[in-house]
Coordinates of C-alpha atoms in Angstrom, one line a residue:
X1 CA 25.6 -2.3 -12.7
X2 CA 28.4 -3.0 -15.1
X3 CA 29.2 -3.7 -18.7
X4 CA 31.8 -6.5 -19.1
X5 CA 32.7 -9.6 -20.9
X6 CA 31.8 -12.5 -18.6
X7 CA 35.4 -13.7 -18.0
X8 CA 37.2 -14.5 -14.8
X9 CA 39.5 -11.4 -14.9
X10 CA 36.4 -9.1 -14.7
X11 CA 35.7 -10.0 -11.1
X12 CA 32.0 -10.4 -11.5
X13 CA 32.0 -13.1 -8.8
X14 CA 33.1 -10.3 -6.4
X15 CA 30.2 -8.1 -7.6
X16 CA 27.7 -11.0 -7.0
X17 CA 29.2 -11.6 -3.6
X18 CA 29.0 -7.9 -2.7
X19 CA 25.3 -7.8 -3.8
X20 CA 24.7 -10.9 -1.7
X21 CA 26.3 -9.2 1.3
X22 CA 24.4 -5.9 0.7
X23 CA 21.1 -7.7 0.3
X24 CA 21.5 -9.7 3.5
X25 CA 22.8 -6.7 5.4
X26 CA 19.7 -4.7 4.5
X27 CA 17.3 -7.6 5.3
X28 CA 19.0 -8.2 8.7
X29 CA 18.8 -4.5 9.4
X30 CA 15.0 -4.6 8.8
X31 CA 15.1 -2.7 5.5
X32 CA 13.0 -3.9 2.6
X33 CA 15.0 -2.1 -0.1
X34 CA 15.1 -3.5 -3.6
X35 CA 18.7 -3.5 -4.6
X36 CA 19.6 -4.6 -8.1
X37 CA 22.7 -5.2 -10.2
X38 CA 22.6 -5.6 -13.9
X39 CA 25.5 -7.2 -15.7
X40 CA 25.5 -6.4 -19.4
X41 CA 27.6 -8.7 -21.5
X42 CA 28.3 -12.3 -22.3
X43 CA 31.1 -14.8 -22.2
X44 CA 32.3 -18.2 -21.1
X45 CA 31.4 -17.7 -17.4
X46 CA 27.7 -17.0 -18.1
X47 CA 26.5 -20.4 -16.9
X48 CA 28.7 -20.5 -13.8
X49 CA 27.6 -17.0 -12.9
X50 CA 23.9 -18.0 -13.3
X51 CA 24.5 -21.0 -11.0
X52 CA 26.1 -18.7 -8.4
X53 CA 23.2 -16.3 -8.6
X54 CA 20.8 -19.3 -8.2
X55 CA 22.8 -20.8 -5.3
X56 CA 22.8 -17.5 -3.4
X57 CA 19.1 -17.0 -4.2
X58 CA 19.8 -13.7 -5.9
X59 CA 17.5 -14.2 -8.9
X60 CA 15.7 -10.9 -8.0
X61 CA 18.9 -9.0 -7.2
X62 CA 21.5 -9.8 -9.9
X63 CA 20.5 -10.0 -13.5
X64 CA 22.7 -11.2 -16.4
X65 CA 21.2 -9.4 -19.4
X66 CA 23.5 -10.8 -22.1
X67 CA 24.9 -8.7 -24.8
X68 CA 23.0 -5.5 -25.5
X69 CA 23.8 -3.5 -28.6
X70 CA 25.0 0.0 -27.7
X71 CA 25.0 -0.9 -24.0
X72 CA 26.4 2.6 -23.2
X73 CA 22.9 4.0 -23.9
X74 CA 21.6 2.1 -20.8
X75 CA 24.2 3.4 -18.4
X76 CA 21.9 6.3 -17.2
X77 CA 19.7 3.6 -15.7
X78 CA 22.5 2.7 -13.2
X79 CA 22.9 4.4 -9.8
X80 CA 26.6 3.4 -9.9
X81 CA 29.0 1.8 -12.3
X82 CA 31.1 -1.0 -10.9
X83 CA 34.2 -2.5 -12.4
X84 CA 35.5 -5.1 -9.9
X85 CA 38.3 -6.5 -12.2
X86 CA 41.0 -8.8 -11.0
X87 CA 43.0 -7.8 -14.0
X88 CA 42.4 -5.0 -16.5
X89 CA 44.0 -3.0 -19.3
X90 CA 42.5 0.3 -20.4
X91 CA 38.7 -0.2 -19.8
X92 CA 36.6 1.7 -22.3
X93 CA 33.5 0.7 -20.4
X94 CA 34.9 2.7 -17.5
X95 CA 35.3 5.8 -19.8
X96 CA 31.8 5.4 -21.1
X97 CA 30.4 5.3 -17.5
X98 CA 32.5 8.4 -16.6
X99 CA 31.2 10.1 -19.7
X100 CA 27.7 9.3 -18.5
X101 CA 28.6 11.1 -15.3
X102 CA 27.9 8.0 -13.2
X103 CA 29.6 7.4 -9.8
X104 CA 32.3 4.8 -10.5
X105 CA 33.6 2.1 -8.2
X106 CA 36.6 0.2 -9.6
X107 CA 39.6 -1.9 -8.5
X108 CA 43.2 -0.7 -8.3
X109 CA 44.4 -2.7 -11.3
X110 CA 45.9 -2.0 -14.7
X111 CA 45.3 1.5 -16.0
X112 CA 42.3 2.2 -13.7
X113 CA 44.3 4.1 -11.1
X114 CA 45.6 6.3 -14.0
X115 CA 42.0 7.0 -15.1
X116 CA 40.5 7.5 -11.6
X117 CA 42.0 9.4 -8.7
X118 CA 40.4 7.9 -5.6
X119 CA 37.7 10.2 -4.1
X120 CA 38.1 12.7 -6.9
X121 CA 37.0 10.9 -10.1
X122 CA 35.5 7.9 -8.4
X123 CA 36.2 5.3 -5.8
X124 CA 39.0 2.7 -5.9
X125 CA 38.9 -0.6 -3.9
X126 CA 41.3 -3.4 -3.5
X127 CA 40.9 -6.5 -5.8
X128 CA 38.5 -9.0 -4.3
X129 CA 37.4 -6.8 -1.4
X130 CA 33.7 -7.8 -1.2
X131 CA 33.1 -5.9 2.0
X132 CA 34.5 -2.6 0.6
X133 CA 32.6 -3.1 -2.7
X134 CA 29.3 -3.8 -0.8
X135 CA 29.8 -0.7 1.4
X136 CA 30.6 1.6 -1.5
X137 CA 27.7 0.4 -3.5
X138 CA 25.3 1.1 -0.6
X139 CA 26.8 4.6 -0.1
X140 CA 26.4 5.4 -3.8
X141 CA 23.0 3.9 -4.3
X142 CA 20.3 6.6 -4.6
X143 CA 17.9 4.1 -3.1
X144 CA 20.0 2.8 -0.2
X145 CA 22.1 5.8 0.9
X146 CA 19.3 8.2 2.0
X147 CA 17.5 5.5 4.0
X148 CA 20.7 4.5 5.8
X149 CA 21.7 8.1 6.4
X150 CA 25.3 7.9 5.3
X151 CA 26.8 11.2 6.5
X152 CA 29.6 11.3 3.8
X153 CA 27.8 9.7 0.9
X154 CA 27.6 13.0 -1.2
X155 CA 31.3 13.7 -0.6
X156 CA 32.5 10.1 -1.1
X157 CA 30.3 9.1 -4.1
X158 CA 31.4 11.5 -6.8
X159 CA 29.8 12.0 -10.2
X160 CA 32.7 12.0 -12.6
X161 CA 33.5 14.6 -15.1
X162 CA 33.4 14.4 -18.9
X163 CA 36.4 16.7 -18.9
X164 CA 38.5 14.2 -16.9
X165 CA 37.4 11.5 -19.3
X166 CA 38.4 13.6 -22.3
X167 CA 41.8 14.5 -20.9
X168 CA 42.6 10.8 -20.0
X169 CA 41.4 9.6 -23.4
X170 CA 43.6 12.3 -25.2
X171 CA 46.6 11.2 -23.2
X172 CA 46.0 7.6 -24.0
X173 CA 45.6 8.3 -27.8
X174 CA 48.8 10.4 -27.8
X175 CA 50.7 7.6 -26.1
X176 CA 49.4 5.1 -28.6
X177 CA 50.3 7.3 -31.5
X178 CA 53.8 8.0 -30.3
X179 CA 54.7 4.4 -29.3

């Protein structure tokens, strides 16, 4: 799942497409595995994202929850945190997910590559890469991964460290204060 404003730069269309690909791949492979993505947040794309979910028949796969107060409290319900942004600054939702020790999949934009070292603190994918996102979600999912027997899932899908988050946040605050 993710926590994001429903704006174009957040790449939520990519997440929906990846969930569509993953859901169809599982059905085609004969697996009846209930994969779900929860998108917490609101914004101007809410109605178009709802239409996309309806058009792709993903009503039981992708859920737009709207704004939830203290959304960080619900991060522990996710198997993986996804931030598929097309454009990003310094995403605090990403830090919250890392602090919750969730596996993180994010795009190589903005400050994200400064926060996440690929295959150390999380997984980085290229912007708009639906196939890579779908694959990484399936490897990181506690429901999907064991059934599909991904040999490197444990090594590739890392639980992030609160220490890393703290160091990155301290560096960010120091930069802000000295600018």
